Coordinates of C-alpha atoms in Angstrom, one line a residue:
Chain A
X1 CA 9.3 35.6 27.0
X2 CA 6.2 35.9 25.0
X3 CA 3.4 38.1 26.3
X4 CA 1.0 37.2 23.6
X5 CA -1.6 34.6 24.3
X6 CA -2.0 31.4 22.3
X7 CA -5.1 32.7 20.7
X8 CA -3.5 35.9 19.6
X9 CA -0.6 34.1 17.9
X10 CA -3.0 31.7 16.3
X11 CA -4.9 34.8 14.9
X12 CA -1.7 36.2 13.5
X13 CA -0.9 33.0 11.7
X14 CA -4.4 32.8 10.3
X15 CA -4.0 36.4 9.1
X16 CA -0.7 35.7 7.4
X17 CA -2.1 32.6 5.6
X18 CA -5.1 34.6 4.3
X19 CA -2.6 36.4 2.0
X20 CA -1.9 33.2 0.0
X21 CA -4.2 32.2 -3.0
X22 CA -2.7 28.8 -3.8
X23 CA -1.6 25.7 -2.0
X24 CA 1.8 26.1 -3.7
X25 CA 2.2 29.5 -2.0
X26 CA 1.0 28.3 1.4
X27 CA 3.5 25.5 1.2
X28 CA 6.3 27.7 -0.1
X29 CA 5.8 29.8 3.1
X30 CA 5.8 26.6 5.3
X31 CA 9.0 25.3 3.6
X32 CA 10.5 28.7 4.3
X33 CA 9.6 28.4 8.0
X34 CA 11.0 24.9 8.0
X35 CA 14.4 26.1 6.5
X36 CA 14.6 28.8 9.1
X37 CA 13.8 26.7 12.2
X38 CA 16.9 26.6 14.4
X39 CA 18.9 23.4 14.2
X40 CA 18.3 21.1 17.1
X41 CA 21.7 20.1 18.6
X42 CA 22.5 16.5 17.7
X43 CA 22.7 15.5 21.4
X44 CA 18.9 15.8 21.4
X45 CA 18.4 13.7 18.4
X46 CA 18.1 10.5 20.4
X47 CA 15.4 7.8 20.5
X48 CA 13.9 9.1 23.7
X49 CA 13.1 12.4 22.0
X50 CA 11.6 10.8 18.9
X51 CA 8.0 11.4 18.2
X52 CA 6.9 8.4 16.1
X53 CA 5.2 9.2 12.9
X54 CA 4.9 6.9 9.9
X55 CA 7.1 8.6 7.3
X56 CA 9.0 11.5 8.8
X57 CA 11.0 11.6 12.0
X58 CA 10.4 14.3 14.5
X59 CA 12.5 15.0 17.6
X60 CA 11.0 17.1 20.4
X61 CA 12.5 18.4 23.6
X62 CA 10.9 20.6 26.3
X63 CA 12.2 22.6 29.2
X64 CA 10.6 24.7 31.8
X65 CA 11.7 28.2 32.9
X66 CA 9.6 29.7 35.7
X67 CA 6.0 29.0 34.9
X68 CA 6.6 28.7 31.2
X69 CA 7.3 25.7 28.9
X70 CA 9.8 26.0 26.0
X71 CA 10.1 23.6 23.1
X72 CA 12.7 22.8 20.5
X73 CA 12.1 20.4 17.7
X74 CA 13.5 19.1 14.4
X75 CA 12.5 16.8 11.6
X76 CA 14.0 15.2 8.5
X77 CA 11.1 16.6 6.5
X78 CA 11.3 20.4 5.8
X79 CA 7.5 20.7 5.5
X80 CA 7.1 19.0 8.9
X81 CA 9.7 21.4 10.2
X82 CA 7.6 24.3 8.9
X83 CA 4.6 22.9 10.7
X84 CA 6.7 22.4 13.8
X85 CA 7.9 26.0 13.6
X86 CA 4.3 27.2 13.7
X87 CA 3.5 24.9 16.7
X88 CA 6.5 26.3 18.5
X89 CA 5.6 29.8 17.7
X90 CA 2.1 29.2 19.2
X91 CA 3.0 27.1 22.2
X92 CA 6.6 27.7 23.2
X93 CA 6.9 30.2 26.2
X94 CA 3.3 29.6 27.3
X95 CA 2.0 28.4 30.6
X96 CA 1.4 24.6 31.1
X97 CA -2.3 25.1 31.7
X98 CA -2.8 27.1 28.6
X99 CA -0.9 24.6 26.5
X100 CA -3.0 21.7 27.8
X101 CA -6.1 23.7 27.0
X102 CA -5.1 24.9 23.6
X103 CA -7.6 24.1 20.9
X104 CA -5.1 25.0 18.1
X105 CA -7.9 25.9 15.7
X106 CA -5.5 27.7 13.4
X107 CA -4.4 24.4 11.9
X108 CA -7.8 23.9 10.5
X109 CA -8.2 27.6 9.7
X110 CA -5.1 27.6 7.5
X111 CA -6.2 24.4 5.7
X112 CA -3.6 22.1 7.3
X113 CA -6.2 19.6 8.6
X114 CA -4.9 17.0 6.1
X115 CA -1.9 16.8 8.5
X116 CA -4.2 16.1 11.4
X117 CA -6.1 13.4 9.6
X118 CA -5.5 9.8 10.2
X119 CA -3.3 9.4 7.2
X120 CA -0.3 8.3 9.2
X121 CA 1.5 10.6 6.9
X122 CA 3.4 12.5 9.4
X123 CA 3.8 13.0 13.1
X124 CA 1.9 16.2 13.6
X125 CA -0.9 14.7 15.7
X126 CA 1.6 12.8 17.7
X127 CA 3.7 15.9 18.1
X128 CA 0.8 18.1 19.4
X129 CA 0.0 15.3 21.8
X130 CA 3.6 15.1 22.9
X131 CA 3.8 18.8 23.5
X132 CA 0.7 18.7 25.7
X133 CA 2.1 15.7 27.5
X134 CA 5.2 17.6 28.5
X135 CA 3.1 20.5 29.7
X136 CA 1.0 18.0 31.7
X137 CA 4.1 16.4 33.2
X138 CA 5.5 19.8 34.3
X139 CA 2.1 20.6 35.8
X140 CA 2.0 17.3 37.8
X141 CA 5.5 17.9 39.0
X142 CA 4.4 21.3 40.3
X143 CA 1.5 19.7 42.1
X144 CA 3.6 17.0 43.8
X145 CA 6.3 19.5 44.9
X146 CA 3.7 22.2 45.9
Chain B
X1 CA 17.7 0.9 -16.5
X2 CA 16.6 -1.6 -19.0
X3 CA 12.9 -1.7 -19.9
X4 CA 13.7 -2.4 -23.6
X5 CA 13.3 -6.1 -23.1
X6 CA 9.7 -5.8 -21.8
X7 CA 8.7 -3.3 -24.5
X8 CA 10.2 -5.6 -27.2
X9 CA 8.4 -8.6 -25.7
X10 CA 5.0 -7.0 -25.9
X11 CA 5.5 -5.2 -29.3
X12 CA 6.2 -8.6 -31.0
X13 CA 2.8 -9.8 -30.1
X14 CA -0.2 -9.0 -32.3
X15 CA -1.8 -6.3 -30.2
X16 CA -4.5 -3.8 -30.3
X17 CA -3.7 -0.4 -29.2
X18 CA -5.9 1.1 -26.4
X19 CA -8.0 4.1 -26.9
X20 CA -7.1 5.7 -23.6
X21 CA -9.4 8.7 -24.0
X22 CA -12.3 6.3 -24.3
X23 CA -11.0 4.2 -21.3
X24 CA -10.8 7.4 -19.2
X25 CA -14.5 8.1 -19.8
X26 CA -15.4 4.9 -18.0
X27 CA -13.7 6.1 -14.8
X28 CA -16.0 8.6 -13.0
X29 CA -13.3 9.7 -10.5
X30 CA -10.9 10.8 -13.2
X31 CA -13.1 13.8 -14.0
X32 CA -12.6 15.3 -10.5
X33 CA -10.2 18.0 -9.5
X34 CA -7.9 18.0 -6.5
X35 CA -6.8 21.3 -5.0
X36 CA -7.9 23.1 -8.2
X37 CA -6.0 20.8 -10.6
X38 CA -7.3 17.8 -12.7
X39 CA -6.6 14.6 -10.7
X40 CA -3.6 12.7 -11.9
X41 CA -3.8 9.3 -10.2
X42 CA -0.5 7.5 -10.0
X43 CA -1.2 5.4 -7.0
X44 CA -2.4 2.4 -8.8
X45 CA -0.2 -0.1 -7.1
X46 CA -2.0 0.8 -3.8
X47 CA -5.4 0.5 -5.4
X48 CA -6.8 1.1 -8.9
X49 CA -9.7 3.3 -9.7
X50 CA -13.0 1.7 -10.6
X51 CA -14.7 1.7 -14.0
X52 CA -18.4 2.6 -14.2
X53 CA -19.3 -1.1 -14.9
X54 CA -17.8 -2.2 -11.5
X55 CA -19.6 0.6 -9.6
X56 CA -22.9 -0.3 -11.5
X57 CA -22.3 -3.9 -10.7
X58 CA -22.4 -3.0 -7.0
X59 CA -25.4 -0.7 -7.3
X60 CA -27.2 -3.2 -9.4
X61 CA -26.6 -6.1 -7.0
X62 CA -28.0 -4.1 -4.1
X63 CA -30.9 -2.6 -6.1
X64 CA -32.1 -5.8 -7.7
X65 CA -30.6 -9.0 -6.2
X66 CA -29.5 -8.6 -2.6
X67 CA -30.0 -11.8 -0.6
X68 CA -28.0 -14.2 1.5
X69 CA -26.6 -17.0 -0.7
X70 CA -26.5 -20.8 -0.9
X71 CA -29.3 -21.8 1.5
X72 CA -32.2 -19.6 0.5
X73 CA -35.0 -21.2 -1.5
X74 CA -36.5 -17.9 -2.8
X75 CA -35.7 -16.3 -6.2
X76 CA -33.5 -13.5 -4.9
X77 CA -31.3 -16.0 -3.0
X78 CA -31.0 -18.1 -6.1
X79 CA -30.0 -15.2 -8.2
X80 CA -27.5 -13.9 -5.6
X81 CA -26.0 -17.4 -5.4
X82 CA -25.8 -17.7 -9.1
X83 CA -24.1 -14.2 -9.4
X84 CA -21.6 -15.0 -6.6
X85 CA -20.7 -18.4 -8.1
X86 CA -20.5 -16.9 -11.6
X87 CA -17.5 -14.8 -10.3
X88 CA -15.9 -18.0 -9.0
X89 CA -16.2 -19.5 -12.5
X90 CA -14.8 -16.4 -14.1
X91 CA -11.9 -16.3 -11.6
X92 CA -11.1 -19.9 -12.4
X93 CA -10.7 -19.0 -16.1
X94 CA -8.8 -15.8 -15.2
X95 CA -6.2 -17.9 -13.4
X96 CA -6.6 -21.0 -15.6
X97 CA -7.3 -23.1 -12.5
X98 CA -8.6 -26.6 -13.2
X99 CA -11.7 -26.5 -11.0
X100 CA -13.9 -24.1 -9.1
X101 CA -13.1 -26.0 -5.9
X102 CA -9.6 -24.4 -6.1
X103 CA -11.0 -20.8 -5.9
X104 CA -11.5 -19.5 -2.3
X105 CA -12.7 -16.0 -1.8
X106 CA -10.9 -14.1 0.9
X107 CA -10.7 -10.4 1.8
X108 CA -7.5 -10.0 -0.1
X109 CA -3.9 -11.1 -0.3
X110 CA -3.3 -10.4 3.4
X111 CA -6.1 -12.7 4.4
X112 CA -5.1 -15.4 1.9
X113 CA -1.5 -15.5 3.2
X114 CA -2.8 -15.7 6.8
X115 CA -5.2 -18.4 5.8
X116 CA -2.4 -20.6 4.4
X117 CA -0.2 -19.7 7.4
X118 CA -2.9 -20.6 9.9
X119 CA -4.4 -23.7 8.2
X120 CA -1.7 -25.4 6.2
X121 CA 1.2 -23.9 8.3
X122 CA -0.1 -25.0 11.7
X123 CA -0.8 -28.4 10.5
X124 CA 2.4 -29.0 8.5
X125 CA 5.2 -26.9 10.0
X126 CA 7.3 -28.4 12.8
X127 CA 10.4 -27.4 14.7
X128 CA 13.4 -27.0 12.4
X129 CA 11.4 -26.7 9.2
X130 CA 12.3 -23.8 6.9
X131 CA 10.2 -21.2 5.0
X132 CA 11.8 -19.1 2.4
X133 CA 10.7 -15.6 1.5
X134 CA 12.6 -12.8 -0.3
X135 CA 14.0 -9.4 0.7
X136 CA 11.3 -7.6 -1.4
X137 CA 8.3 -9.1 0.3
X138 CA 5.4 -6.9 1.5
X139 CA 4.9 -7.1 5.2
X140 CA 1.8 -9.2 4.6
X141 CA 4.0 -11.9 3.2
X142 CA 6.5 -11.6 6.1
X143 CA 4.7 -11.2 9.3
X144 CA 2.3 -14.3 9.0
X145 CA 5.4 -16.5 8.5
X146 CA 7.3 -14.9 11.4
X147 CA 4.3 -15.6 13.7
X148 CA 4.1 -19.2 12.4
X149 CA 7.9 -19.7 12.7
X150 CA 8.0 -18.3 16.3
X151 CA 5.1 -20.5 17.3
X152 CA 6.6 -23.7 15.7
X153 CA 10.3 -23.1 16.2
X154 CA 10.7 -23.0 12.4
X155 CA 13.2 -20.9 10.5
X156 CA 12.5 -18.1 8.1
X157 CA 15.1 -17.7 5.3
X158 CA 15.4 -14.7 3.0
X159 CA 16.4 -14.6 -0.6
X160 CA 18.8 -11.6 -1.1
X161 CA 18.6 -9.2 -4.1
X162 CA 21.1 -7.3 -6.2
X163 CA 21.3 -3.5 -6.4
X164 CA 19.0 -3.5 -9.4
X165 CA 16.3 -5.1 -7.2
X166 CA 16.5 -8.6 -8.7
X167 CA 16.5 -11.8 -6.8
X168 CA 19.8 -13.7 -6.6
X169 CA 18.6 -17.0 -7.8
X170 CA 21.9 -18.8 -7.1
X171 CA 21.5 -17.7 -3.5
X172 CA 18.0 -18.9 -3.6
X173 CA 19.2 -22.4 -4.7
X174 CA 21.6 -22.5 -1.7
X175 CA 18.8 -21.8 0.7
X176 CA 16.7 -24.7 -0.6
X177 CA 17.1 -28.0 1.2
X178 CA 15.2 -31.0 2.4
X179 CA 14.1 -28.8 5.4
X180 CA 12.4 -26.3 3.1
X181 CA 8.6 -26.7 3.4
X182 CA 7.4 -23.6 1.7
X183 CA 8.6 -20.8 -0.5
X184 CA 6.3 -17.7 -0.3
X185 CA 7.3 -15.2 -2.9
X186 CA 6.0 -12.0 -4.4
X187 CA 5.3 -12.2 -8.2
X188 CA 5.9 -8.5 -8.7
X189 CA 7.5 -6.2 -6.1
X190 CA 5.1 -3.4 -5.0
X191 CA 8.0 -1.1 -4.2
X192 CA 10.4 -1.8 -7.1
X193 CA 8.2 -3.2 -9.9
X194 CA 10.5 -6.2 -10.3
X195 CA 8.8 -9.1 -12.0
X196 CA 10.2 -12.3 -10.4
X197 CA 10.8 -15.5 -12.3
X198 CA 8.2 -17.4 -10.3
X199 CA 7.9 -20.4 -12.7
X200 CA 11.6 -21.1 -12.3
X201 CA 11.4 -20.5 -8.5
X202 CA 8.5 -23.0 -8.3
X203 CA 10.3 -25.6 -10.3
X204 CA 13.4 -25.5 -8.1
X205 CA 11.2 -25.5 -4.9
X206 CA 9.3 -28.6 -6.1
X207 CA 12.5 -30.5 -6.6
X208 CA 13.1 -30.2 -2.9
X209 CA 9.5 -31.2 -2.1
X210 CA 8.6 -27.7 -1.0
X211 CA 5.3 -25.9 -1.8
X212 CA 5.2 -22.4 -3.3
X213 CA 2.8 -19.6 -2.5
X214 CA 2.8 -16.7 -5.1
X215 CA 1.7 -13.3 -3.9
X216 CA 0.0 -11.9 -7.0
X217 CA -1.2 -8.6 -5.6
X218 CA 0.9 -6.6 -8.1
X219 CA 0.9 -9.0 -11.0
X220 CA -2.8 -10.0 -11.5
X221 CA -3.7 -6.7 -13.2
X222 CA -0.7 -6.6 -15.5
X223 CA 0.6 -10.1 -16.3
X224 CA -1.5 -13.1 -17.7
X225 CA -1.7 -15.7 -15.0
X226 CA -1.8 -19.4 -15.6
X227 CA -1.5 -21.3 -12.3
X228 CA -1.3 -24.6 -14.0
X229 CA 1.6 -23.5 -16.3
X230 CA 3.3 -22.0 -13.3
X231 CA 2.6 -25.1 -11.3
X232 CA 1.9 -22.8 -8.3
X233 CA 0.5 -24.5 -5.2
X234 CA -1.1 -21.3 -4.0
X235 CA -1.7 -18.0 -5.8
X236 CA -3.4 -15.0 -4.4
X237 CA -4.6 -11.6 -5.6
X238 CA -6.8 -8.7 -4.4
X239 CA -9.8 -7.4 -6.3
X240 CA -9.2 -3.8 -5.6
X241 CA -5.8 -3.8 -7.4
X242 CA -7.4 -5.1 -10.6
X243 CA -10.1 -2.4 -11.0
X244 CA -12.5 -4.3 -8.6
X245 CA -14.0 -3.5 -5.2
X246 CA -12.1 -3.5 -1.9
X247 CA -12.6 -6.3 0.6
X248 CA -12.6 -9.1 -1.9
X249 CA -9.7 -11.3 -2.9
X250 CA -8.9 -14.8 -4.1
X251 CA -6.8 -17.6 -2.9
X252 CA -6.1 -20.3 -5.4
X253 CA -4.9 -23.6 -4.0
X254 CA -4.3 -26.9 -5.6
X255 CA -7.3 -29.1 -4.8
X256 CA -5.4 -31.9 -3.2
X257 CA -3.6 -29.5 -0.9
X258 CA -6.7 -27.5 0.0
X259 CA -8.5 -30.8 0.7
X260 CA -5.8 -31.8 3.2
X261 CA -6.0 -28.5 5.0
X262 CA -8.1 -27.9 8.2
X263 CA -10.6 -25.0 8.2
X264 CA -9.3 -21.5 8.8
X265 CA -12.4 -20.1 10.6
X266 CA -15.4 -21.9 12.0
X267 CA -19.0 -20.8 11.6
X268 CA -21.8 -20.9 9.2
X269 CA -21.4 -21.8 5.5
X270 CA -18.3 -24.0 6.1
X271 CA -20.0 -26.9 7.8
X272 CA -21.8 -30.0 6.5
X273 CA -23.3 -31.0 9.8
X274 CA -23.0 -29.5 13.3
X275 CA -23.4 -31.7 16.4
X276 CA -22.2 -30.9 19.8
X277 CA -20.2 -34.2 19.7
X278 CA -18.6 -33.5 16.3
X279 CA -19.0 -31.2 13.4
X280 CA -18.2 -32.2 9.8
X281 CA -17.0 -29.6 7.3
X282 CA -18.3 -28.6 4.0
X283 CA -16.7 -29.4 0.6
X284 CA -14.2 -27.1 -1.1
X285 CA -14.1 -24.2 -1.4
X286 CA -16.8 -23.6 1.2
X287 CA -14.8 -25.1 3.9
X288 CA -12.7 -21.9 3.9
X289 CA -15.6 -19.5 3.5
X290 CA -17.1 -19.3 7.0
X291 CA -19.9 -16.9 7.6
X292 CA -21.8 -14.7 5.1
X293 CA -19.3 -13.8 2.5
X294 CA -18.7 -10.5 0.9
X295 CA -21.4 -11.1 -1.8
X296 CA -21.8 -7.7 -3.4
X297 CA -18.0 -7.1 -3.9
X298 CA -17.6 -10.7 -5.2
X299 CA -20.3 -10.1 -7.8
X300 CA -18.8 -6.8 -8.9
X301 CA -15.3 -8.4 -9.1
X302 CA -16.7 -10.2 -12.2
X303 CA -17.3 -6.8 -13.8
X304 CA -13.7 -5.9 -13.1
X305 CA -12.3 -9.1 -14.7
X306 CA -14.6 -8.4 -17.7
X307 CA -13.1 -5.0 -18.0
X308 CA -9.6 -6.4 -18.1
X309 CA -10.5 -9.1 -20.5
X310 CA -12.3 -6.7 -22.8
X311 CA -9.0 -4.9 -23.4
X312 CA -6.7 -7.9 -22.9
X313 CA -3.8 -7.9 -20.5
X314 CA -1.2 -8.0 -23.2
X315 CA -2.6 -4.8 -24.7
X316 CA -2.9 -3.2 -21.3
X317 CA 0.7 -4.2 -20.4
X318 CA 1.9 -2.8 -23.8
X319 CA 0.5 0.6 -23.0
X320 CA 1.7 0.6 -19.4
X321 CA 5.2 -0.4 -20.6
X322 CA 5.1 2.6 -22.9
X323 CA 4.2 4.8 -20.0
X324 CA 6.9 3.3 -17.8
X325 CA 9.6 3.8 -20.5
X326 CA 8.5 7.4 -21.0
X327 CA 8.3 8.2 -17.3
X328 CA 11.7 6.5 -16.6
X329 CA 13.4 8.6 -19.4
X330 CA 11.9 11.9 -18.1
X331 CA 12.7 11.1 -14.4
X332 CA 16.3 10.1 -15.2
X333 CA 16.9 13.5 -16.7
X334 CA 16.2 15.2 -13.3
X335 CA 19.5 16.0 -11.5
X336 CA 19.8 14.4 -8.1
X337 CA 17.0 11.8 -8.8
X338 CA 17.8 8.2 -8.4
X339 CA 15.5 5.4 -9.5
X340 CA 15.3 2.5 -7.0
X341 CA 14.5 -0.7 -8.7
X342 CA 16.1 -1.2 -12.2
X343 CA 15.3 -4.8 -12.9
X344 CA 15.3 -6.0 -16.5
X345 CA 11.7 -7.2 -16.0
X346 CA 9.4 -4.6 -14.5
X347 CA 5.8 -3.6 -14.4
X348 CA 4.6 -0.1 -14.8
X349 CA 5.9 1.3 -11.6
X350 CA 8.7 3.6 -10.8
X351 CA 10.2 4.3 -7.4
X352 CA 12.7 7.0 -6.8
X353 CA 14.5 9.2 -4.3
X354 CA 15.9 12.7 -4.5
X355 CA 19.1 13.8 -2.9
X356 CA 18.5 15.7 0.3
X357 CA 14.7 15.8 0.1
X358 CA 12.4 13.8 2.2
X359 CA 10.0 11.6 0.0
X360 CA 7.0 12.9 2.0
X361 CA 7.7 16.5 1.1
X362 CA 7.7 15.6 -2.5
X363 CA 4.4 13.8 -2.0
X364 CA 2.8 16.7 -0.4
X365 CA 4.0 19.1 -3.1
X366 CA 2.7 16.9 -5.9
X367 CA -0.6 16.6 -4.1
X368 CA -0.9 20.4 -4.2
X369 CA -0.9 20.0 -8.0
X370 CA -3.5 17.2 -7.9
X371 CA -1.0 14.5 -8.5
X372 CA -1.4 11.3 -6.3
X373 CA 1.8 9.3 -5.8
X374 CA 2.7 7.2 -2.8
X375 CA 5.6 8.0 -0.5
X376 CA 7.1 6.0 2.3
X377 CA 8.4 2.5 2.9
X378 CA 5.4 0.9 0.9
X379 CA 5.1 -1.7 3.8
X380 CA 8.5 -3.1 2.7
X381 CA 10.7 -1.9 5.5
X382 CA 13.3 -4.7 5.2
X383 CA 13.6 -3.8 1.5
X384 CA 14.1 -0.1 2.3
X385 CA 16.8 -1.1 4.8
X386 CA 18.5 -3.2 2.1
X387 CA 18.8 0.0 0.0
X388 CA 19.7 2.1 3.1
X389 CA 16.7 4.6 2.5
X390 CA 13.7 5.4 4.7
X391 CA 11.4 5.3 1.8
X392 CA 10.8 6.3 -1.8
X393 CA 8.4 8.2 -4.0
X394 CA 6.5 5.8 -6.1
X395 CA 4.4 6.5 -9.3
X396 CA 2.5 3.5 -10.6
X397 CA 0.6 3.5 -13.8
X398 CA -2.7 1.9 -15.0
X399 CA -4.6 1.6 -18.3
X400 CA -6.1 5.0 -18.0
X401 CA -2.9 7.0 -17.4
X402 CA -1.4 9.2 -20.1
X403 CA 2.0 10.7 -21.1
X404 CA 0.5 14.2 -20.6
X405 CA -0.1 13.2 -17.0
X406 CA 3.5 12.1 -16.7
X407 CA 4.5 15.5 -18.1
X408 CA 2.4 17.2 -15.4
X409 CA 4.2 15.1 -12.8
X410 CA 7.6 16.0 -14.1
X411 CA 6.7 19.8 -14.1
X412 CA 5.3 19.5 -10.5
X413 CA 8.3 17.5 -9.5
X414 CA 10.8 20.1 -10.8
X415 CA 8.8 22.8 -9.0
X416 CA 8.9 20.8 -5.8
X417 CA 12.6 20.2 -6.0
X418 CA 13.3 23.8 -6.6
X419 CA 11.3 24.9 -3.6
X420 CA 12.4 22.2 -1.2
X421 CA 16.1 22.4 -2.0

């Protein structure tokens, strides 16, 4: 279980990216993260878990343990996997409320805003939205049961 | 891969070679950098860059002429009308149409296809009628016909292709029957580069009494178009793919057919007389141009056609063929790379996939080196399904591209493959 807040992890990532001079280097790092992302078991690679993006396919699953939300994800694009890996590092293991409120400014700070633009080029926007929806769903379940 | 035939074809013509360095100077955007690298623009099949004369055409129109056309009595309105109609005349020559009444301005190919589907289709198509398209159509030449067929209970038939990405003409002939009302076919595939034998396709369709619409989105900038020689019933292209502005396109239709068609949209400009009891419609082509048209972009389209005619399509195509051949040879030498679309007749466009690497990742890595290619399904999902792939990487060349730029792409591609593997 992570003790670091979302903001602290975001700061760490921004710090790591400040070491890179070129876009090639940044992406080499992202590709590396993508390659290291744990494989999502194929039972999870079903339509219900698909996050629709225009070009790459992303699967996302979430579960809750105590008051924390945990994510696993995968993609057929290694760069998207690298981006997912960072989102998981930031959001997985956090409280639902914090996930819902997260501004995720690190994406812009490390120069990855192109992936948030309306280019329909990948499912990153949709994925952030989906991660927040899971957190929201868990929160609502708490409310109705409590 | 066989591009020899196209190269041979062009080299036998008396042609002028193009001074590419001088051409490049006319395109302001080509001087910019992307992510610290000189821009290499290989997304010309999506849209071409604009020469200074087209940009100046727009500025000039808004700076000196801007007025609403056709009904104004003042000088600006007359000048704007003259400029707008001058483009129509030039387009008529560009397509070798027989009269200006056959040239309808639209927003582009998508709107042109929808115009025909809505106006001609809703009037003419009945239950059990058949419309033929092909496997390699852009979504804009699929969906309007699906909507029409669903509404009318008509049947959409699809011409299959071979593994090289060429139409199976014998299968096409089997699809033709007395039920065939329309064949709507792409002249050049935006995803494969295949040049289809549209003249032959039209001839066969006419024998069965069917009309033919030719989608010239990818051909108009590269191949001389003669609608009378083709005997096309409809031909359409978009201005922005022939070095012109976005938002302006052309629908050519044979006069008798356009005359028989009801209006597409109602409003100003397209009427003769409006009474609450009954409205009568304007003559061709205005019947199909409701509302204030896209005047400025139409005026600047003339500059784009002048640009092409200044160099000559044969000369442009000869240079582009040389680029295609060069790129194809270089790409084929890369292990794990497979070219999708190996038709004997191709325009200057090469689509490819790489074993085990998502096309999008290649696109991102090339962009990091300032190289603009397109990745994805190119709005041709049924075609991608035919090849069993989610998408390709597509490099498409225009008059201003160079072999040095192709070399840069190859270096960037090899770097990307190394890192992504």
